[in-house]
Coordinates of C-alpha atoms and ligand atoms in Angstrom, one line a residue:
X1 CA -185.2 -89.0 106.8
X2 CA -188.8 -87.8 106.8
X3 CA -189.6 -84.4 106.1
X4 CA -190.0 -82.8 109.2
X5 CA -186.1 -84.1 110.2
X6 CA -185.0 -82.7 106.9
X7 CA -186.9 -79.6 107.8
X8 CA -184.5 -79.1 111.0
X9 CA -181.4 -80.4 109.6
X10 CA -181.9 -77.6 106.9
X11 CA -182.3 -75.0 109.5
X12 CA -179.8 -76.1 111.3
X13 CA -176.9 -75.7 108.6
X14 CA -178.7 -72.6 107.9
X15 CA -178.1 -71.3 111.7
X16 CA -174.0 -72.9 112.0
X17 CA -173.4 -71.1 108.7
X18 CA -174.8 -67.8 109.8
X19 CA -172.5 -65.0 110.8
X20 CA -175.0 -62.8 111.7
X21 CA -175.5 -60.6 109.1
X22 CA -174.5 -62.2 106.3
X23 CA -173.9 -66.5 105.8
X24 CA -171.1 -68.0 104.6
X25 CA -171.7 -70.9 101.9
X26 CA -170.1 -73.6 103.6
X27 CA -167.2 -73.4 106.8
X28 CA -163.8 -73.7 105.5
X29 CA -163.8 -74.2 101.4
X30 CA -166.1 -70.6 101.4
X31 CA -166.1 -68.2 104.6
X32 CA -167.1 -65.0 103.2
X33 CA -170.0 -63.7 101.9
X34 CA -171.3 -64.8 97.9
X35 CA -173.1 -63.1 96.1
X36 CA -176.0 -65.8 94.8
X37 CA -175.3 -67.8 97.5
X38 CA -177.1 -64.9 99.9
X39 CA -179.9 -63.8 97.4
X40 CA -180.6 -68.1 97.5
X41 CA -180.4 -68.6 100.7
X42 CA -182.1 -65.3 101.5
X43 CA -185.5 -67.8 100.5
X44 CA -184.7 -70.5 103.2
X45 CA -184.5 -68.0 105.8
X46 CA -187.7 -66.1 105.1
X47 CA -189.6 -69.1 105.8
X48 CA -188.6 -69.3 109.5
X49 CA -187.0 -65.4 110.1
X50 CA -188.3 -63.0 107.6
X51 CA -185.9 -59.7 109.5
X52 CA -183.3 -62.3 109.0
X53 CA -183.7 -63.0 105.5
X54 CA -184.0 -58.7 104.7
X55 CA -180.5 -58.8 106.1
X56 CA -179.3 -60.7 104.0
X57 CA -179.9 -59.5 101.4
X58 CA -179.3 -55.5 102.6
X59 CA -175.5 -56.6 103.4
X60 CA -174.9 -57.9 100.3
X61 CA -176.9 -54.8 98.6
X62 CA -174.7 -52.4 100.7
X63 CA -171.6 -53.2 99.6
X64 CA -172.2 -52.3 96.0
X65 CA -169.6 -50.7 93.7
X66 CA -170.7 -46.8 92.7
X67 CA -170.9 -47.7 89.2
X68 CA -173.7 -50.3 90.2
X69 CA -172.1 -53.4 90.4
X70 CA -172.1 -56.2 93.2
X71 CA -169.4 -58.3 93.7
X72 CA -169.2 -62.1 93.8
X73 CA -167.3 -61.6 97.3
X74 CA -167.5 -59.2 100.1
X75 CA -164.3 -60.3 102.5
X76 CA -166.1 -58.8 105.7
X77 CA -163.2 -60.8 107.7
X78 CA -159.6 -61.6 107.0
X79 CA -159.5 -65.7 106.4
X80 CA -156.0 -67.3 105.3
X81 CA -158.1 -70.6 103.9
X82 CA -159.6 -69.4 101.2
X83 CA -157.8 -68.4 97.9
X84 CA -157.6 -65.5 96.1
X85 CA -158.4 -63.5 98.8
X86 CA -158.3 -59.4 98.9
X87 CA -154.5 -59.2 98.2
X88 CA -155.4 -61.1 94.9
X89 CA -158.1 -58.7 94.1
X90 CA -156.6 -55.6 94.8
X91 CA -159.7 -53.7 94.5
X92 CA -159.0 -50.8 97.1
X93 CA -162.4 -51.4 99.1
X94 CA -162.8 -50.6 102.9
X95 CA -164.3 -53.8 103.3
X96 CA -162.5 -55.8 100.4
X97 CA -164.7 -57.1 97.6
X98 CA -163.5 -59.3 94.7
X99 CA -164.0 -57.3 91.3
X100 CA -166.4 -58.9 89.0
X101 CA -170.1 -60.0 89.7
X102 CA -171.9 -63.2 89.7
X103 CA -175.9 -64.4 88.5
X104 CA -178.1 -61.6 89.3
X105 CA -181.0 -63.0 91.3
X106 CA -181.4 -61.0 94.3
X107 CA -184.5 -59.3 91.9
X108 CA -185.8 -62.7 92.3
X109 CA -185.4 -63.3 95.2
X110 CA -186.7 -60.3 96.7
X111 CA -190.1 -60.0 94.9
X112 CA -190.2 -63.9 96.0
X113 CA -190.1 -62.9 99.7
X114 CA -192.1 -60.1 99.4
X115 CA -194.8 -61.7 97.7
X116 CA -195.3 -64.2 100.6
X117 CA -194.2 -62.3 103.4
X118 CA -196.1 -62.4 106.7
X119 CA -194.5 -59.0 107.8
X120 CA -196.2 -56.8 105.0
X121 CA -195.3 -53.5 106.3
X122 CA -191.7 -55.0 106.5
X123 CA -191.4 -56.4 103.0
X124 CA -192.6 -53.3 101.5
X125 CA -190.1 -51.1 103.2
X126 CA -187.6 -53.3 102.5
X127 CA -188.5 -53.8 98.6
X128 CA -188.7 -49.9 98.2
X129 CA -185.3 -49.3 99.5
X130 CA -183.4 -52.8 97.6
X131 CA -185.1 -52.1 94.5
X132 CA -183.6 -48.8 93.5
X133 CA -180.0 -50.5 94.0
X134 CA -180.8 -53.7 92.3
X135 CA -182.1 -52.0 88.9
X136 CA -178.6 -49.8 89.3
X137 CA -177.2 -53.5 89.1
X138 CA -179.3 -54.4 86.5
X139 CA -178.2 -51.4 84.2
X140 CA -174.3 -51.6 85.0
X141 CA -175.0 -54.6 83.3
X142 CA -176.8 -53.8 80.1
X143 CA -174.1 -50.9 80.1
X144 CA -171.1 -52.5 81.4
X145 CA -171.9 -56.1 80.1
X146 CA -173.7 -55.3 76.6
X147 CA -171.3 -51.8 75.1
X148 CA -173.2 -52.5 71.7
X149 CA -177.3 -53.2 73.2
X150 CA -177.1 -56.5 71.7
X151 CA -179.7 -57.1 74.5
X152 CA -177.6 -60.2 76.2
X153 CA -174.7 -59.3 78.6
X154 CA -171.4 -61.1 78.6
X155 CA -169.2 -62.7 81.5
X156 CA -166.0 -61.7 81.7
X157 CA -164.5 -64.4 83.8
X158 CA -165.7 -68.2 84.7
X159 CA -166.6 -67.4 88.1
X160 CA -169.2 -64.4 87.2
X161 CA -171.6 -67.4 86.0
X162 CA -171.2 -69.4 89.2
X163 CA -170.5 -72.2 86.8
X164 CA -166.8 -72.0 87.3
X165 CA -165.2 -74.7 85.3
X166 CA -167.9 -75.6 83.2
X167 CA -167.1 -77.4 79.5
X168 CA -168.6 -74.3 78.0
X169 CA -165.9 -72.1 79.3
X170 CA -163.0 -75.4 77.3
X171 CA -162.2 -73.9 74.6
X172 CA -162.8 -69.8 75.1
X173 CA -160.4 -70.6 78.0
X174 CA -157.5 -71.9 75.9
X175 CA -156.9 -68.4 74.4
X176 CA -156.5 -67.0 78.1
X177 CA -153.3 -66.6 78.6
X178 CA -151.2 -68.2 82.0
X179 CA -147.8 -65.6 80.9
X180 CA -146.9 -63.8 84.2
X181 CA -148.9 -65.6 86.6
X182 CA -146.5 -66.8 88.9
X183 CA -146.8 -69.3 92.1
X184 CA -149.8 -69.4 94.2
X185 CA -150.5 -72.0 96.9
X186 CA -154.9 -73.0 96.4
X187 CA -156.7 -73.8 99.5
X188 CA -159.8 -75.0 98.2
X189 CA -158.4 -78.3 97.3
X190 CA -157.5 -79.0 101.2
X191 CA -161.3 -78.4 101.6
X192 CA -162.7 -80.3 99.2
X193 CA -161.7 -83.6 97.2
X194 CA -159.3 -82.3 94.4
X195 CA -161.3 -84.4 92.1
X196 CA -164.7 -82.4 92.8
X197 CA -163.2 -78.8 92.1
X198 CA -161.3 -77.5 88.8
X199 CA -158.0 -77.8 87.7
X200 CA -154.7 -76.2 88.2
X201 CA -154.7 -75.2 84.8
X202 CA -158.1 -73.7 85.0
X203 CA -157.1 -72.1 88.5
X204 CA -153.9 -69.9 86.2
X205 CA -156.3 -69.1 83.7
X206 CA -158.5 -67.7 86.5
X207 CA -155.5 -65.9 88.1
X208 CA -154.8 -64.3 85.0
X209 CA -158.2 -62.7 84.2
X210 CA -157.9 -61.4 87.8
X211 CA -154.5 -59.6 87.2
X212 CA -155.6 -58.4 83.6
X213 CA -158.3 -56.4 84.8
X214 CA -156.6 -55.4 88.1
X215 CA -153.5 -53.9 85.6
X216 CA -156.8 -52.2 83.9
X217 CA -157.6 -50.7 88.0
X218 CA -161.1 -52.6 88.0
X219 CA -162.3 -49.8 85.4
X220 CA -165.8 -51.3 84.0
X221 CA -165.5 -49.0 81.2
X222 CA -162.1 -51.1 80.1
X223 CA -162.9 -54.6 81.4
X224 CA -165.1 -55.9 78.4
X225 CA -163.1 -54.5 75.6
X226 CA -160.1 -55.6 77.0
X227 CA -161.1 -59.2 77.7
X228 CA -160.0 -62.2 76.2
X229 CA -162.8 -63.6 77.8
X230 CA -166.1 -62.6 76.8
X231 CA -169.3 -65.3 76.9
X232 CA -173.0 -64.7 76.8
X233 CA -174.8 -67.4 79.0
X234 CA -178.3 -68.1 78.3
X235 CA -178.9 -69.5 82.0
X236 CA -177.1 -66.2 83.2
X237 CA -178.7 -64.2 81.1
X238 CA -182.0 -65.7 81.8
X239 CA -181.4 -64.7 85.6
X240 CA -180.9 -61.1 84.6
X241 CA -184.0 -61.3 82.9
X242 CA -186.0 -63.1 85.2
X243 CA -185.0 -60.4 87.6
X244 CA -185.9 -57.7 86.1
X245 CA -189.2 -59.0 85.3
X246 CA -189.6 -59.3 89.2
X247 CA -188.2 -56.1 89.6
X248 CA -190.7 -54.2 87.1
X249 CA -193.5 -56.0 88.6
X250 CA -193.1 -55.5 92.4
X251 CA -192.2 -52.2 91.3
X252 CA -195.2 -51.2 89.7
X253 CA -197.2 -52.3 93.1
X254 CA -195.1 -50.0 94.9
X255 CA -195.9 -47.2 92.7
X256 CA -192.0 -46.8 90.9
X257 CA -192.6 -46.3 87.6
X258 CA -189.7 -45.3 86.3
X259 CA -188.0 -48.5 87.6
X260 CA -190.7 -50.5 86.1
X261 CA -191.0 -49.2 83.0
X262 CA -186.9 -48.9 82.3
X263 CA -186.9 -52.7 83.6
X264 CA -190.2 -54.1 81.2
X265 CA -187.8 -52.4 78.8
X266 CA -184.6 -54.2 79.3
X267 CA -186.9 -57.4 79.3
X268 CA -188.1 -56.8 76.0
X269 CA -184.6 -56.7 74.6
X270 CA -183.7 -59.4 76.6
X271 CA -186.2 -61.9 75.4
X272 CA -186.0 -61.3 72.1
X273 CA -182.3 -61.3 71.8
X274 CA -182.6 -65.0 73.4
X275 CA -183.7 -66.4 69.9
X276 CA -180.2 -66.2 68.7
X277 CA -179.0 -68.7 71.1
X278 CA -181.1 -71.4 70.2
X279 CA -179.8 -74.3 68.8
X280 CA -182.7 -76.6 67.0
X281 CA -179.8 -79.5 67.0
X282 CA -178.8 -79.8 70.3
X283 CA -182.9 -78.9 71.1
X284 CA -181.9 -76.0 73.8
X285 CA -180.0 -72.9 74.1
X286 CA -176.1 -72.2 73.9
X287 CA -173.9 -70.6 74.7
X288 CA -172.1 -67.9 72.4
X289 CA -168.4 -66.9 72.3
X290 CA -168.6 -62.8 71.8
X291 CA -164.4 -63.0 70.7
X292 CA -165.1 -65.8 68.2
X293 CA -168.8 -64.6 66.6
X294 CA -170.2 -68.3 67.3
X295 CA -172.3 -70.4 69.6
X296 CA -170.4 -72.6 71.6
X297 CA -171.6 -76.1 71.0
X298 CA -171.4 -77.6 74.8
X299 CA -174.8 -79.3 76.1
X300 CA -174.8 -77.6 79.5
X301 CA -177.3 -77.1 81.6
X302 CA -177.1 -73.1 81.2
X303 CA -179.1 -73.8 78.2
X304 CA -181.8 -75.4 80.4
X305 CA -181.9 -72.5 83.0
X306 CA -182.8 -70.5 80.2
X307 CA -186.7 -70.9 81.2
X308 CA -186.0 -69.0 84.1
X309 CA -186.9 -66.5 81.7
X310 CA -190.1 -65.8 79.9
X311 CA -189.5 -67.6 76.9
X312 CA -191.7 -69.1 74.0
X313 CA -193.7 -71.7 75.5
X314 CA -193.0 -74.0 72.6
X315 CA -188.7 -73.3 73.6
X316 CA -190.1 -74.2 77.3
X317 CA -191.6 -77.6 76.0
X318 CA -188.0 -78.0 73.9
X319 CA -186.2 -77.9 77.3
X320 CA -188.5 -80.4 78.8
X321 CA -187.7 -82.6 76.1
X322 CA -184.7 -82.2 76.3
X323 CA -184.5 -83.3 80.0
X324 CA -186.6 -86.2 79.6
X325 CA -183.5 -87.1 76.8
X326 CA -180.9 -86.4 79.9
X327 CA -183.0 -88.8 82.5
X328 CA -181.7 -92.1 80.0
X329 CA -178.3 -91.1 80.9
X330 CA -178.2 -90.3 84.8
X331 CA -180.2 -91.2 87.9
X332 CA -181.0 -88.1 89.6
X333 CA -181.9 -84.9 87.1
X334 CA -181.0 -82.5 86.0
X335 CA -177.0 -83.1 85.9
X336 CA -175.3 -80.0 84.9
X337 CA -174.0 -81.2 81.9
X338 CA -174.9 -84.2 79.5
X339 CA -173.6 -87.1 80.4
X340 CA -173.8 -89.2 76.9
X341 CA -171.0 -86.4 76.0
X342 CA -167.3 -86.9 76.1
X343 CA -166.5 -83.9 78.5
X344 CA -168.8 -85.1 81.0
X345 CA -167.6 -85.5 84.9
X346 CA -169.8 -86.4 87.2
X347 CA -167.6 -85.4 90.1
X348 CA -166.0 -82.5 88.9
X349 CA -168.1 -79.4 90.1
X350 CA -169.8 -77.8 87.3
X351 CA -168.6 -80.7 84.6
X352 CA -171.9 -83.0 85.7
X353 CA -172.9 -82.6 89.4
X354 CA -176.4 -81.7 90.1
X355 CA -176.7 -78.5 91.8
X356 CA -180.5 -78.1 94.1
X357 CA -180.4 -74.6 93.4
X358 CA -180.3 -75.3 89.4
X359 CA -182.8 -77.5 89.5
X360 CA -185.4 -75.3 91.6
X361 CA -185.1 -72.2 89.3
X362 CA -185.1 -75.1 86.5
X363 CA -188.9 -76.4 88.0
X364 CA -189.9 -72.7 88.9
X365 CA -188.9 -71.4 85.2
X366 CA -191.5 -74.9 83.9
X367 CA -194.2 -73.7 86.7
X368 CA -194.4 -70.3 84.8
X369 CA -195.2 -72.0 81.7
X370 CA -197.3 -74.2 82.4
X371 CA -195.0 -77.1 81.9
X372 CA -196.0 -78.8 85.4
X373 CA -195.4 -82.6 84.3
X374 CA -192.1 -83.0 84.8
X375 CA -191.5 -80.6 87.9
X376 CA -192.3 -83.7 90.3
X377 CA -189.6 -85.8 88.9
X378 CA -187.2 -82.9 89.2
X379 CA -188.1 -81.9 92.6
X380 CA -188.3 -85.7 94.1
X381 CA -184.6 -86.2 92.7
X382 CA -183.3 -83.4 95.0
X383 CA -185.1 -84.6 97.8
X384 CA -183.5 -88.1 97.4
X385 CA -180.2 -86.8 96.9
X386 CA -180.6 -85.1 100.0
X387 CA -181.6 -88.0 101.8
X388 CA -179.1 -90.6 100.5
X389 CA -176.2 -88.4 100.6
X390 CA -176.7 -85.0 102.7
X391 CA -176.5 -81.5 102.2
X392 CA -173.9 -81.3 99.9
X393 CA -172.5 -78.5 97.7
X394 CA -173.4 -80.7 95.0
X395 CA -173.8 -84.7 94.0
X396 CA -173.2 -87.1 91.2
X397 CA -176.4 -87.6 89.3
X398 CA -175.8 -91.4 88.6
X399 CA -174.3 -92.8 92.2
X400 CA -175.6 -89.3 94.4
X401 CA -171.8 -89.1 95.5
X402 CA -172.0 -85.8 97.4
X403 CA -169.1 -83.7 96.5
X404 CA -167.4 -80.3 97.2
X405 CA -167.6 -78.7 100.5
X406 CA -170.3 -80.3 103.4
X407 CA -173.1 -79.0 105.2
X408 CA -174.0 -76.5 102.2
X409 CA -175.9 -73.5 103.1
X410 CA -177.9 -72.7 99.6
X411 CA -178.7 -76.7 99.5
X412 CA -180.3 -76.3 102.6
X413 CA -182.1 -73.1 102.0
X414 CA -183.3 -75.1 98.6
X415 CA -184.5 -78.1 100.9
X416 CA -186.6 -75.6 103.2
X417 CA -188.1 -73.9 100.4
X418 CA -188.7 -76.6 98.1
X419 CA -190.9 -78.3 101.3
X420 CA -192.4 -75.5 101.9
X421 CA -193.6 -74.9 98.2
X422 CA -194.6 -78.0 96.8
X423 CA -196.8 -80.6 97.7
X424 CA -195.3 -83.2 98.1
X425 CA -196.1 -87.0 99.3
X426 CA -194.5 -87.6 103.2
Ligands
LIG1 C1 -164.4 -70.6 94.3 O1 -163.6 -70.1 95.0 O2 -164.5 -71.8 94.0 C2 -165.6 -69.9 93.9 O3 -166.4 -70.6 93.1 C3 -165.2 -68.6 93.2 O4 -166.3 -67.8 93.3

């Protein structure tokens, strides 16, 4: 496939996914609105549609919680396929939402399609009216997330870090209880190849979180206390970060100081409360397990997102390092976790798959610091995963297998951008 046929095929999965104002990730395994999944695929669109691309991003923005938060789902249409759906949730919306959150990168994003927008007058109206809701976010966080202003913010549940059943989550899971979850019929699996997606087990565990903080009626002054679950992510965290970087920047231009100046504030804290999830042994970040007090010792790739952040540049050249390491072991980079460890799946979803949207804020984060000599390598792997094996959810990074549901609409929106920013040889 040359570029210019990629190029179309990635609109055109971009266009059969689109429901107008909002995309769905994938027909079938996904049809609703995610939350990442927009603010991602928000940057393929603004390539070819920029009013398209605002949209986006203003749906997802509008169905905010008053406290500040913004779900992981918005259920703008009844579908029996997908499970949990609204009943599960029980959060009392007039348009249903789930009840926790997911990677905050719409900040990103939207000082990214600002920045390069060819409708000026556009982006700027836009930006001022997102940005006031997306610091909100960012605070309900650093409120909700962070009770003590340790400067990181934990998840609550798996699915808030996108990373559903990642090893990280192994043994913080075990002491989530399954008591009282009783029979429930999943539909991703007749989406998607059991073997690609987590396991039953995993699935009560996940069930269980959602009815413990339902019982608590969705309160975000009750959730994180009353968690069994509580994890600080450094890729997660490094989102958060990175965003409101963005957002105190683009802020600034627009002449919103107080957004900018409470935001560089929050990114102070959050930078320097990085240095305790460093681990000099494993030569990236961790993980940390708020209910136990300890890092978790899992080589994920969470701790390689972590330059998504500003970080020392001497931590950036760690992390490049520490993918050149990775490269021995697979064929395509960066696999989302390290495949000389015992845990590792290359099939299994967020167990080893390489994910294109990873691996762009992965080269993006290096661009920032100056660490250009590996982005190539990183960037040429997605484009030949794409072109051996289509545009999957994700793929195997030693045979390319693509795996969990087809036709993917961030992957796509990765392809168009990734063409459109890098120069790359036809
Ligand atoms: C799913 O249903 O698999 C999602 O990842 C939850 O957000």
């Amino acid at each position: 496939m040359n570029h210019t046929d990629m190029l179309q095929h990635a609109r055109q999965v971009l266009s059969d996914n689109d429901r107008g104002t909002y995309t769905v990730p994938t027909h079938g395994l996904y049809p609703f609105q995610w939350n990442w999944d927009s603010a991602l695929s928000a940057l393929g669109f603004a390539h070819f549609d920029e009013p398209r691309a605002w949209g986006e991003i203003e749906t997802l923005m509008a169905h905010q919680w008053e406290d500040g938060m913004v779900p992981h789902i918005i259920f703008h249409q009844p579908d029996d396929g997908y499970f949990p759906g609204p009943d599960v949730w029980g959060t009392g919306r007039t348009v249903p939402t789930t009840g926790i959150t997911q990677p905050p990168v719409t900040g990103f994003a939207v000082r990214r399609i600002h920045d390069r927008a060819r409708d000026k007058g556009l982006a700027r109206a836009q930006a001022r009216a997102l940005l006031p809701k997306i610091h909100a976010w960012h605070e309900w966080f650093y409120r909700a997330r962070d009770p003590e202003g340790t400067g990181l913010v934990a998840l609550l549940h798996p699915w808030e870090s996108g990373r559903d059943n990642s090893v990280d989550w192994d043994a913080a899971f075990e002491r989530v209880p399954t008591e009282g979850v009783g029979a429930f019929v999943r539909r991703d699996t007749t989406h998607a190849n059991p073997a690609h997606r987590p396991t039953d087990e995993q699935y009560k565990r996940y069930i269980w979180l959602v009815q413990k903080f339902r019982s608590l009626g969705w309160d975000n002054t009750k959730l994180h206390d009353a968690s069994p679950f509580k994890v600080v992510d450094p890729g997660f965290n490094a989102i958060l970060i990175r965003s409101c970087e963005d957002v105190a920047d683009l802020a600034a231009r627009l002449g919103m100081d107080e957004i900018a100046e409470a935001s560089r504030a929050m990114v102070a804290k959050g930078v320097a409360a990085m240095k305790t999830l460093w681990s000099d042994e494993m030569g990236q970040y961790l993980c940390y397990d708020r209910c136990q007090g300890a890092l978790i010792q899992s080589p994920s790739i969470s701790g390689i997102l972590a330059t998504f952040a500003p970080i020392p540049k001497a931590r950036a050249a760690a992390l490049v390092r520490r993918i050149e390491t990775l490269a021995d072991s697979c064929n395509y980079l960066i696999p989302s976790h390290d495949p000389t460890h015992p845990a590792f799946d290359g099939l299994r979803y967020w167990r080893g798959p390489v994910w294109l949207i990873v691996n762009y804020m992965v080269a993006d984060g290096f661009a920032r610091a100056g660490e250009t000599e590996i982005i190539p390598r990183i960037i040429n792997d997605c484009l030949r995963l794409i072109e051996t094996s289509g545009f999957a959810e994700y793929h195997d990074p030693i045979t390319a297998e693509p795996c969990g549901g087809p036709h993917f609409t961030w992957t796509a929106a990765m392809v168009i951008e990734i063409l459109n920013t890098y120069e790359l040889a036809a």
